[in-house]
Tab-separated table of C-alpha atoms and ligand atoms in Angstrom:
chain	number	residue	atom	x	y	z
P	1	UNK	CA	-23.441	5.908	3.335
P	2	UNK	CA	-25.067	8.574	1.278
P	3	UNK	CA	-25.059	8.743	-2.193
P	4	UNK	CA	-27.185	11.746	-2.823
P	5	UNK	CA	-25.133	14.040	-4.689
P	6	UNK	CA	-23.867	11.155	-6.740
P	7	UNK	CA	-26.983	10.587	-7.710
P	8	UNK	CA	-27.989	14.134	-8.806
P	9	UNK	CA	-24.504	14.230	-10.679
P	10	UNK	CA	-25.263	10.953	-12.605
P	11	UNK	CA	-28.973	12.075	-13.586
P	12	UNK	CA	-27.269	15.313	-15.167
P	13	UNK	CA	-24.503	13.665	-16.713
P	14	UNK	CA	-26.798	11.038	-18.246
P	15	UNK	CA	-28.450	14.110	-20.076
P	16	UNK	CA	-25.258	14.945	-21.896
P	17	UNK	CA	-22.919	12.136	-21.948
P	18	UNK	CA	-24.048	8.633	-23.382
P	19	UNK	CA	-24.896	6.607	-20.249
P	20	UNK	CA	-23.430	9.327	-18.089
P	21	UNK	CA	-20.116	8.237	-18.370
P	22	UNK	CA	-16.965	8.470	-20.897
P	23	UNK	CA	-16.156	4.881	-20.170
P	24	UNK	CA	-18.738	2.171	-19.806
P	25	UNK	CA	-17.438	-0.034	-16.693
P	26	UNK	CA	-17.848	3.179	-14.479
P	27	UNK	CA	-21.398	3.083	-14.914
P	28	UNK	CA	-22.081	0.421	-12.333
P	29	UNK	CA	-24.155	-1.608	-14.925
P	30	UNK	CA	-22.465	-5.158	-14.014
P	31	UNK	CA	-23.095	-4.449	-10.276
P	32	UNK	CA	-26.255	-2.114	-10.265
P	33	UNK	CA	-27.108	1.172	-8.414
P	34	UNK	CA	-25.408	4.540	-8.903
P	35	UNK	CA	-21.900	5.229	-9.645
P	36	UNK	CA	-20.148	7.241	-7.084
P	37	UNK	CA	-18.864	10.538	-8.290
P	38	UNK	CA	-15.292	11.386	-6.713
P	39	UNK	CA	-14.165	15.049	-5.836
P	40	UNK	CA	-10.775	14.382	-4.755
P	41	UNK	CA	-8.171	11.331	-3.872
P	42	UNK	CA	-5.188	11.382	-1.794
P	43	UNK	CA	-2.796	8.115	-1.170
P	44	UNK	CA	-4.837	5.059	-0.727
P	45	UNK	CA	-8.300	6.887	-0.459
P	46	UNK	CA	-10.822	8.305	-2.858
P	47	UNK	CA	-13.389	11.090	-1.421
P	48	UNK	CA	-16.885	11.448	-3.051
P	49	UNK	CA	-19.074	14.526	-3.492
P	50	UNK	CA	-21.179	13.317	-0.710
P	51	UNK	CA	-18.095	13.387	1.602
P	52	UNK	CA	-17.726	10.079	2.190
P	53	UNK	CA	-14.055	8.392	1.873
P	54	UNK	CA	-13.267	5.073	0.441
P	55	UNK	CA	-9.903	2.735	0.533
P	56	UNK	CA	-9.215	2.610	-3.035
P	57	UNK	CA	-8.803	-1.039	-4.511
P	58	UNK	CA	-8.594	0.059	-8.240
P	59	UNK	CA	-5.868	2.681	-8.343
P	60	UNK	CA	-7.614	4.544	-11.303
P	61	UNK	CA	-7.469	0.795	-12.889
P	62	UNK	CA	-3.789	0.410	-12.626
P	63	UNK	CA	-1.847	3.586	-12.984
P	64	UNK	CA	-1.768	5.047	-9.287
P	65	UNK	CA	0.778	2.380	-8.096
P	66	UNK	CA	2.222	5.208	-5.853
P	67	UNK	CA	-1.085	5.922	-4.332
P	68	UNK	CA	-2.873	9.453	-5.342
P	69	UNK	CA	-1.448	12.857	-5.863
P	70	UNK	CA	2.032	11.689	-4.637
P	71	UNK	CA	4.136	14.727	-3.925
P	72	UNK	CA	6.710	14.451	-6.727
P	73	UNK	CA	4.076	13.569	-9.186
P	74	UNK	CA	1.918	16.380	-8.442
P	75	UNK	CA	5.148	18.693	-8.242
P	76	UNK	CA	6.542	17.376	-11.767
P	77	UNK	CA	3.121	18.319	-13.300
P	78	UNK	CA	2.916	21.764	-11.777
P	79	UNK	CA	6.407	22.670	-13.058
P	80	UNK	CA	5.469	21.268	-16.637
P	81	UNK	CA	2.149	23.162	-16.519
P	82	UNK	CA	3.998	26.573	-15.912
P	83	UNK	CA	6.117	25.983	-19.123
P	84	UNK	CA	3.170	25.400	-21.475
P	85	UNK	CA	1.185	22.074	-22.026
P	86	UNK	CA	2.103	21.290	-25.822
P	87	UNK	CA	4.274	22.552	-28.501
P	88	UNK	CA	3.743	19.732	-31.066
P	89	UNK	CA	7.588	19.727	-31.353
P	90	UNK	CA	9.971	17.242	-29.751
P	91	UNK	CA	11.199	17.989	-26.283
P	92	UNK	CA	14.221	16.603	-24.181
P	93	UNK	CA	11.691	15.210	-21.653
P	94	UNK	CA	10.936	12.570	-24.119
P	95	UNK	CA	13.980	11.197	-24.474
P	96	UNK	CA	14.641	11.307	-20.794
P	97	UNK	CA	11.369	9.075	-20.037
P	98	UNK	CA	12.247	6.841	-23.382
P	99	UNK	CA	15.571	6.183	-21.580
P	100	UNK	CA	14.697	5.496	-18.296
P	101	UNK	CA	11.825	3.176	-19.673
P	102	UNK	CA	13.979	0.984	-21.599
P	103	UNK	CA	16.716	0.859	-18.775
P	104	UNK	CA	13.840	-0.649	-16.547
P	105	UNK	CA	12.318	-3.186	-18.992
P	106	UNK	CA	14.330	-5.985	-20.469
P	107	UNK	CA	15.216	-6.563	-23.801
P	108	UNK	CA	14.046	-3.687	-25.988
P	109	UNK	CA	15.689	-0.958	-28.026
P	110	UNK	CA	13.326	1.609	-28.669
P	111	UNK	CA	10.118	2.856	-27.477
P	112	UNK	CA	7.095	4.917	-29.198
P	113	UNK	CA	4.686	7.269	-26.845
P	114	UNK	CA	1.192	7.067	-27.622
P	115	UNK	CA	-1.841	8.649	-25.403
P	116	UNK	CA	-3.292	5.520	-24.504
P	117	UNK	CA	-3.154	1.592	-23.806
P	118	UNK	CA	-5.664	1.389	-26.713
P	119	UNK	CA	-3.632	3.303	-29.337
P	120	UNK	CA	-0.581	1.056	-28.225
P	121	UNK	CA	-1.870	-1.981	-28.979
P	122	UNK	CA	-3.618	-0.906	-32.145
P	123	UNK	CA	-0.287	0.321	-33.243
P	124	UNK	CA	1.782	-2.736	-32.224
P	125	UNK	CA	-0.412	-5.021	-34.330
P	126	UNK	CA	0.002	-2.668	-37.272
P	127	UNK	CA	3.478	-2.868	-36.853
P	128	UNK	CA	3.617	-6.346	-36.565
P	129	UNK	CA	1.426	-7.035	-39.829
P	130	UNK	CA	3.863	-4.206	-41.472
P	131	UNK	CA	6.833	-6.214	-40.574
P	132	UNK	CA	5.775	-9.504	-41.375
P	133	UNK	CA	3.483	-8.729	-44.584
P	134	UNK	CA	0.768	-10.705	-43.000
P	135	UNK	CA	-2.754	-10.072	-41.881
P	136	UNK	CA	-4.083	-12.461	-39.453
P	137	UNK	CA	-3.811	-11.988	-35.489
P	138	UNK	CA	-4.244	-14.557	-32.668
P	139	UNK	CA	-5.798	-13.249	-29.576
P	140	UNK	CA	-7.361	-14.780	-26.550
P	141	UNK	CA	-10.759	-14.701	-25.483
P	142	UNK	CA	-11.305	-12.575	-22.352
P	143	UNK	CA	-7.947	-10.718	-22.865
P	144	UNK	CA	-8.595	-7.041	-23.234
P	145	UNK	CA	-6.409	-4.779	-25.627
P	146	UNK	CA	-8.484	-1.723	-25.643
P	147	UNK	CA	-11.455	-0.622	-28.000
P	148	UNK	CA	-9.763	-0.886	-31.548
P	149	UNK	CA	-11.756	-2.863	-34.327
P	150	UNK	CA	-9.165	-5.679	-34.437
P	151	UNK	CA	-9.944	-6.461	-30.584
P	152	UNK	CA	-13.542	-6.316	-30.629
P	153	UNK	CA	-13.963	-9.916	-31.419
P	154	UNK	CA	-15.945	-12.836	-30.094
P	155	UNK	CA	-15.478	-16.635	-30.596
P	156	UNK	CA	-16.914	-17.331	-34.175
P	157	UNK	CA	-19.967	-19.988	-34.321
P	158	UNK	CA	-19.577	-23.621	-35.397
P	159	UNK	CA	-16.478	-24.879	-36.918
P	160	UNK	CA	-14.926	-21.656	-38.158
P	161	UNK	CA	-11.591	-20.558	-36.243
P	162	UNK	CA	-12.089	-16.733	-36.927
P	163	UNK	CA	-13.855	-14.419	-34.872
P	164	UNK	CA	-17.159	-12.420	-35.323
P	165	UNK	CA	-17.641	-8.574	-34.260
P	166	UNK	CA	-18.588	-8.330	-30.474
P	167	UNK	CA	-19.710	-4.854	-31.109
P	168	UNK	CA	-21.849	-3.363	-33.802
P	169	UNK	CA	-19.674	-1.103	-36.082
P	170	UNK	CA	-17.070	-3.737	-36.245
P	171	UNK	CA	-16.783	-5.038	-39.926
P	172	UNK	CA	-16.867	-8.835	-40.847
P	173	UNK	CA	-13.881	-8.281	-42.325
P	174	UNK	CA	-11.618	-7.229	-39.464
P	175	UNK	CA	-13.088	-10.078	-37.652
P	176	UNK	CA	-12.046	-12.710	-40.535
P	177	UNK	CA	-8.573	-11.587	-39.595
P	178	UNK	CA	-8.823	-12.176	-35.669
P	179	UNK	CA	-8.293	-15.737	-34.640
P	180	UNK	CA	-9.620	-16.598	-30.815
P	181	UNK	CA	-8.078	-19.064	-28.709
P	182	UNK	CA	-8.697	-19.784	-25.295
P	183	UNK	CA	-6.232	-18.579	-22.361
P	184	UNK	CA	-3.950	-21.324	-21.180
P	185	UNK	CA	-4.738	-23.531	-24.013
P	186	UNK	CA	-1.396	-24.496	-25.697
P	187	UNK	CA	-3.187	-27.139	-27.736
P	188	UNK	CA	-5.590	-25.004	-29.344
P	189	UNK	CA	-3.144	-22.442	-30.080
P	190	UNK	CA	-0.804	-25.109	-31.895
P	191	UNK	CA	-3.913	-26.200	-33.626
P	192	UNK	CA	-4.513	-22.604	-34.851
P	193	UNK	CA	-0.646	-21.989	-36.064
P	194	UNK	CA	-1.034	-25.623	-37.933
P	195	UNK	CA	-4.146	-24.469	-39.828
P	196	UNK	CA	-2.873	-20.937	-40.693
P	197	UNK	CA	0.735	-21.535	-41.062
P	198	UNK	CA	2.133	-18.503	-42.435
P	199	UNK	CA	-0.428	-15.966	-42.081
P	200	UNK	CA	-0.362	-15.190	-38.627
P	201	UNK	CA	1.444	-11.769	-38.233
P	202	UNK	CA	1.256	-11.786	-34.658
P	203	UNK	CA	-0.191	-13.062	-31.140
P	204	UNK	CA	-1.222	-10.800	-28.698
P	205	UNK	CA	-1.856	-11.500	-25.108
P	206	UNK	CA	-2.007	-10.017	-21.447
P	207	UNK	CA	0.688	-12.297	-20.100
P	208	UNK	CA	-1.004	-12.274	-16.805
P	209	UNK	CA	-4.499	-11.411	-17.535
P	210	UNK	CA	-6.146	-8.544	-15.819
P	211	UNK	CA	-9.573	-8.010	-17.459
P	212	UNK	CA	-11.259	-11.254	-16.568
P	213	UNK	CA	-10.197	-11.166	-12.973
P	214	UNK	CA	-6.637	-11.889	-12.279
P	215	UNK	CA	-5.556	-14.839	-14.277
P	216	UNK	CA	-2.077	-16.368	-14.143
P	217	UNK	CA	-0.813	-18.371	-17.054
P	218	UNK	CA	-0.436	-21.938	-16.531
P	219	UNK	CA	3.456	-23.186	-16.032
P	220	UNK	CA	4.662	-23.612	-19.654
P	221	UNK	CA	2.054	-21.717	-21.490
P	222	UNK	CA	3.859	-18.257	-22.406
P	223	UNK	CA	6.945	-20.399	-23.183
P	224	UNK	CA	4.812	-22.542	-25.736
P	225	UNK	CA	3.484	-19.802	-27.151
P	226	UNK	CA	6.899	-18.168	-27.618
P	227	UNK	CA	8.510	-21.530	-29.323
P	228	UNK	CA	5.415	-21.357	-31.453
P	229	UNK	CA	5.920	-17.712	-32.499
P	230	UNK	CA	9.745	-18.648	-33.143
P	231	UNK	CA	8.676	-21.597	-35.124
P	232	UNK	CA	6.264	-19.802	-37.721
P	233	UNK	CA	7.966	-16.397	-37.571
P	234	UNK	CA	5.121	-14.525	-36.005
P	235	UNK	CA	5.371	-11.565	-33.686
P	236	UNK	CA	4.750	-11.939	-30.163
P	237	UNK	CA	2.777	-9.395	-28.250
P	238	UNK	CA	2.934	-9.112	-24.656
P	239	UNK	CA	-0.064	-6.295	-24.041
P	240	UNK	CA	1.711	-4.789	-20.532
P	241	UNK	CA	-0.601	-2.180	-20.405
P	242	UNK	CA	-1.773	-3.415	-16.838
P	243	UNK	CA	1.290	-5.437	-15.698
P	244	UNK	CA	4.136	-3.254	-16.825
P	245	UNK	CA	5.793	-1.474	-14.089
P	246	UNK	CA	3.404	-3.179	-11.831
P	247	UNK	CA	4.600	-6.710	-11.484
P	248	UNK	CA	8.097	-5.786	-11.486
P	249	UNK	CA	9.954	-2.670	-12.775
P	250	UNK	CA	10.346	-4.706	-15.766
P	251	UNK	CA	6.895	-5.956	-15.806
P	252	UNK	CA	5.865	-9.527	-16.685
P	253	UNK	CA	8.677	-9.962	-18.927
P	254	UNK	CA	11.090	-9.823	-15.920
P	255	UNK	CA	8.768	-11.346	-13.507
P	256	UNK	CA	8.017	-14.391	-15.483
P	257	UNK	CA	11.418	-14.408	-17.164
P	258	UNK	CA	10.201	-14.366	-20.696
P	259	UNK	CA	10.682	-12.419	-23.581
P	260	UNK	CA	8.309	-10.666	-26.040
P	261	UNK	CA	8.961	-9.091	-29.552
P	262	UNK	CA	7.007	-6.068	-29.031
P	263	UNK	CA	5.579	-4.948	-25.589
P	264	UNK	CA	2.671	-2.507	-24.947
P	265	UNK	CA	2.532	-0.046	-21.875
P	266	UNK	CA	-0.039	2.227	-20.617
P	267	UNK	CA	-1.241	2.969	-17.044
P	268	UNK	CA	1.643	3.117	-14.750
P	269	UNK	CA	3.778	4.723	-17.519
P	270	UNK	CA	1.446	7.903	-17.594
P	271	UNK	CA	1.314	8.125	-13.835
P	272	UNK	CA	-2.048	8.873	-14.036
P	273	UNK	CA	-2.035	10.940	-17.361
P	274	UNK	CA	-3.096	9.834	-20.568
P	275	UNK	CA	-0.129	8.047	-21.853
P	276	UNK	CA	0.453	4.909	-23.778
P	277	UNK	CA	3.611	3.201	-25.409
P	278	UNK	CA	5.002	0.205	-27.204
P	279	UNK	CA	8.527	-1.022	-27.276
P	280	UNK	CA	10.692	-3.303	-29.507
P	281	UNK	CA	13.973	-3.856	-31.000
P	282	UNK	CA	15.663	-1.979	-33.475
P	283	UNK	CA	15.066	-4.605	-36.243
P	284	UNK	CA	11.161	-4.259	-35.632
P	285	UNK	CA	11.208	-0.412	-34.617
P	286	UNK	CA	12.887	0.657	-37.901
P	287	UNK	CA	9.568	-0.253	-40.068
P	288	UNK	CA	8.033	2.627	-38.219
P	289	UNK	CA	7.667	6.039	-39.437
P	290	UNK	CA	9.054	8.146	-40.124
P	291	UNK	CA	12.150	5.646	-40.481
P	292	UNK	CA	9.934	3.009	-42.093
P	293	UNK	CA	6.814	2.736	-44.172
P	294	UNK	CA	4.461	1.639	-40.984
P	295	UNK	CA	2.359	4.733	-40.287
P	296	UNK	CA	1.787	5.888	-36.687
P	297	UNK	CA	1.420	9.538	-35.205
P	298	UNK	CA	-0.252	11.735	-32.393
P	299	UNK	CA	-0.791	15.436	-32.090
P	300	UNK	CA	-0.297	15.029	-28.252
P	301	UNK	CA	1.685	12.044	-28.236
P	302	UNK	CA	4.665	12.904	-25.940
P	303	UNK	CA	2.772	15.471	-24.514
P	304	UNK	CA	5.068	17.326	-22.060
P	305	UNK	CA	2.706	17.345	-18.906
P	306	UNK	CA	1.894	13.446	-19.395
P	307	UNK	CA	5.764	12.912	-19.925
P	308	UNK	CA	6.426	14.488	-16.613
P	309	UNK	CA	4.009	12.611	-14.675
P	310	UNK	CA	5.196	9.538	-16.312
P	311	UNK	CA	8.688	10.373	-15.577
P	312	UNK	CA	8.171	11.055	-12.020
P	313	UNK	CA	6.299	8.005	-11.502
P	314	UNK	CA	9.103	5.676	-13.197
P	315	UNK	CA	11.790	7.469	-11.253
P	316	UNK	CA	10.188	6.782	-8.129
P	317	UNK	CA	9.793	2.975	-9.035
P	318	UNK	CA	13.481	2.764	-10.143
P	319	UNK	CA	14.620	4.700	-6.953
P	320	UNK	CA	12.940	2.274	-4.892
P	321	UNK	CA	12.531	-1.101	-6.172
P	322	UNK	CA	11.414	-2.296	-2.625
P	323	UNK	CA	8.072	-0.958	-3.528
P	324	UNK	CA	7.342	-4.178	-5.370
P	325	UNK	CA	8.178	-6.209	-2.144
P	326	UNK	CA	5.863	-3.752	-0.226
P	327	UNK	CA	2.966	-4.433	-2.587
P	328	UNK	CA	3.523	-8.293	-2.748
P	329	UNK	CA	3.488	-8.524	1.031
P	330	UNK	CA	0.049	-6.284	1.336
P	331	UNK	CA	-1.586	-8.110	-1.366
P	332	UNK	CA	-0.594	-11.476	0.352
P	333	UNK	CA	-2.072	-9.919	3.494
P	334	UNK	CA	-5.001	-9.399	1.879
P	335	UNK	CA	-5.191	-12.918	-0.013
P	336	UNK	CA	-4.611	-14.614	3.168
P	337	UNK	CA	-7.268	-12.492	5.284
P	338	UNK	CA	-9.919	-13.082	2.662
P	339	UNK	CA	-9.019	-16.799	2.623
P	340	UNK	CA	-9.445	-17.454	6.365
P	341	UNK	CA	-12.718	-15.725	6.302
P	342	UNK	CA	-14.068	-17.678	3.696
P	343	UNK	CA	-12.483	-20.986	4.463
P	344	UNK	CA	-14.409	-20.503	8.036
P	345	UNK	CA	-17.908	-19.696	6.240
P	346	UNK	CA	-17.435	-22.715	3.656
P	347	UNK	CA	-18.522	-20.876	0.842
P	348	UNK	CA	-17.060	-21.921	-2.662
P	349	UNK	CA	-14.427	-19.417	-3.721
P	350	UNK	CA	-11.150	-18.801	-5.684
P	351	UNK	CA	-8.389	-16.259	-5.200
P	352	UNK	CA	-5.959	-15.661	-8.001
P	353	UNK	CA	-3.100	-13.101	-7.151
P	354	UNK	CA	0.157	-12.135	-8.577
P	355	UNK	CA	2.195	-9.451	-7.242
P	356	UNK	CA	-0.207	-6.620	-6.792
P	357	UNK	CA	-3.272	-8.000	-8.637
P	358	UNK	CA	-5.518	-10.124	-6.947
P	359	UNK	CA	-9.215	-11.143	-7.813
P	360	UNK	CA	-11.865	-13.096	-5.712
P	361	UNK	CA	-14.242	-15.398	-7.654
P	362	UNK	CA	-17.231	-16.923	-6.004
P	363	UNK	CA	-17.137	-20.655	-7.711
P	364	UNK	CA	-15.897	-23.697	-6.926
P	365	UNK	CA	-13.797	-24.662	-9.662
P	366	UNK	CA	-10.357	-22.966	-10.816
P	367	UNK	CA	-10.438	-19.624	-12.728
P	368	UNK	CA	-8.036	-20.249	-15.518
P	369	UNK	CA	-9.804	-18.665	-18.928
P	370	UNK	CA	-12.762	-16.510	-19.390
P	371	UNK	CA	-15.197	-19.329	-19.403
P	372	UNK	CA	-14.018	-20.425	-15.723
P	373	UNK	CA	-14.250	-16.849	-14.747
P	374	UNK	CA	-17.484	-16.589	-16.227
P	375	UNK	CA	-19.239	-19.443	-13.643
P	376	UNK	CA	-18.560	-17.322	-10.502
P	377	UNK	CA	-21.819	-16.401	-9.079
P	378	UNK	CA	-22.574	-12.946	-9.905
P	379	UNK	CA	-25.608	-12.431	-7.280
P	380	UNK	CA	-23.115	-12.855	-4.459
P	381	UNK	CA	-20.520	-10.736	-6.408
P	382	UNK	CA	-22.949	-7.735	-6.523
P	383	UNK	CA	-23.910	-7.990	-2.927
P	384	UNK	CA	-20.252	-8.283	-2.068
P	385	UNK	CA	-19.322	-5.138	-3.942
P	386	UNK	CA	-22.329	-3.086	-2.708
P	387	UNK	CA	-21.569	-4.119	0.819
P	388	UNK	CA	-18.236	-3.226	0.739
P	389	UNK	CA	-18.796	0.007	-0.922
P	390	UNK	CA	-21.374	1.169	1.936
P	391	UNK	CA	-18.416	-0.016	4.443
P	392	UNK	CA	-15.892	2.679	2.575
P	393	UNK	CA	-14.331	-0.175	0.296
P	394	UNK	CA	-13.897	0.648	-3.186
P	395	UNK	CA	-13.339	-2.541	-5.256
P	396	UNK	CA	-13.809	-2.831	-9.097
P	397	UNK	CA	-17.606	-2.640	-10.004
P	398	UNK	CA	-17.305	-6.125	-11.841
P	399	UNK	CA	-16.598	-9.543	-11.203
P	400	UNK	CA	-14.271	-9.711	-14.373
P	401	UNK	CA	-11.617	-7.156	-12.949
P	402	UNK	CA	-8.457	-7.447	-10.865
P	403	UNK	CA	-7.849	-5.222	-8.012
P	404	UNK	CA	-4.615	-3.212	-8.146
P	405	UNK	CA	-3.246	-2.189	-4.830
P	406	UNK	CA	-1.009	0.959	-4.281
P	407	UNK	CA	2.108	1.785	-2.250
P	408	UNK	CA	0.109	4.413	-0.036
P	409	UNK	CA	-2.243	1.468	1.396
P	410	UNK	CA	-1.281	0.646	4.933
P	411	UNK	CA	-1.728	-2.713	7.046
P	412	UNK	CA	-4.429	-0.603	8.946
P	413	UNK	CA	-6.188	-0.055	5.651
P	414	UNK	CA	-5.896	-3.858	4.891
P	415	UNK	CA	-7.312	-4.757	8.531
P	416	UNK	CA	-10.429	-2.255	8.017
P	417	UNK	CA	-10.998	-4.179	4.663
P	418	UNK	CA	-11.044	-7.598	6.258
P	419	UNK	CA	-13.607	-6.303	9.018
P	420	UNK	CA	-15.580	-5.023	6.242
P	421	UNK	CA	-15.622	-8.471	4.451
P	422	UNK	CA	-16.170	-10.431	7.457
P	423	UNK	CA	-19.358	-8.198	8.071
P	424	UNK	CA	-20.381	-9.093	4.719
P	425	UNK	CA	-19.697	-12.951	4.929
P	426	UNK	CA	-21.576	-13.116	8.095
P	427	UNK	CA	-24.765	-11.641	6.683
P	428	UNK	CA	-24.332	-13.990	3.581
N	1	LIG	C1	-6.386	-0.678	-19.838
N	1	LIG	C2	-5.935	-1.863	-20.988
N	1	LIG	C3	-5.740	-1.398	-22.150
N	1	LIG	C4	-6.303	-0.127	-22.599
N	1	LIG	O1	-6.091	0.780	-22.529
N	1	LIG	P1	-6.393	2.407	-22.360
N	1	LIG	O2	-5.650	3.516	-22.049
N	1	LIG	O3	-7.793	2.013	-21.594
N	1	LIG	O4	-7.042	2.690	-24.153
N	1	LIG	C5	-5.403	-2.225	-23.275
N	1	LIG	N1	-4.703	-3.417	-22.766
N	1	LIG	C6	-4.928	-3.766	-21.350
N	1	LIG	C7	-4.209	-5.185	-21.134
N	1	LIG	C8	-5.481	-3.060	-20.500
N	1	LIG	O5	-5.674	-3.598	-19.268
């Protein structure tokens, strides 16, 4: 592949944008090399500025579940743009997408739209704190809930159970209110509840983690969290920014038959435009402004262009639920192909998958939490990533990310991907 123009553009970008990117993972820091600048995308493919085509396995980190530039989404955006792009007033479109979204997701009465997953999670925690009048939250190491202060916390040192800031700029005070736990370790969470009793406003979790590779909850883990939250009157927040409308029309709640108190959305719900949302019961939502005292707002929240893209995407998913079966089958095909290539080679590996989320880890031990995900061989991952990229396969540029398949992907694309993987493995 020729990355000439991408390299030039990256250089120019670095002069005016910190690190040349507007979101860190795009900079390829984990895998090395120059980020690829894209020019356009269509269906399952990305096209870069140097004229190369890539089979896309990140789908813009999740949103493009229908594939890129889906005709119904493009048409909806064009129509909306002609009517003006923002009014700062309510529109019927917002009620339409809210009604449709609530008809697809289990167990929720009301939904508030925001502009990103970060905002959704930040607001969900404030709401939980406002409802319970408590201050602490529990989050899990390796789960990502956006970049607001509350979540940029790593495990504390020594005997302390509260965390410490994982980024300069986050205060110790904030870190003091975030308790860190280990994904899939119910005993540890139980101990936190026993220690902090009635101080814990909310427990937030990605029900299927997608930001440390794809990590599935062990049997009984989420059910155990549900019980603990009920026992201690703590609000259970499912961060479904990744899994919402992806693992099923009703997200992880539907797929895993478990109910949360507040659920956050993003990514698919915006169909590729900047949208986030959080949903809850009437009893919880009545605390939110302007009905209640918990403040939350947004100049561009419910923006007509974004709502049109989200609505067109959700309509398509509702109209054709077989998309989830197709996505599952394609992802399974990829899984089996990878597995048989790796089995023949005898290289240590683990593949985690649920629905259209999948990740490959170059490690012999099961990948069940952040610590075990960190054991993967990064050197092997990086040469894998670059070998695939050179062969026209665009994977997430970090061993800690899940792949997200889209409906436009064909079995022929998967065969090409497996051929490319075979080539890489032969040389390893
Ligand atoms: C992407 C993501 C977020 C943050 O969403 P943004 O739109 O990037 O702010 C939050 N939670 C999860 C699980 C995500 O995958």
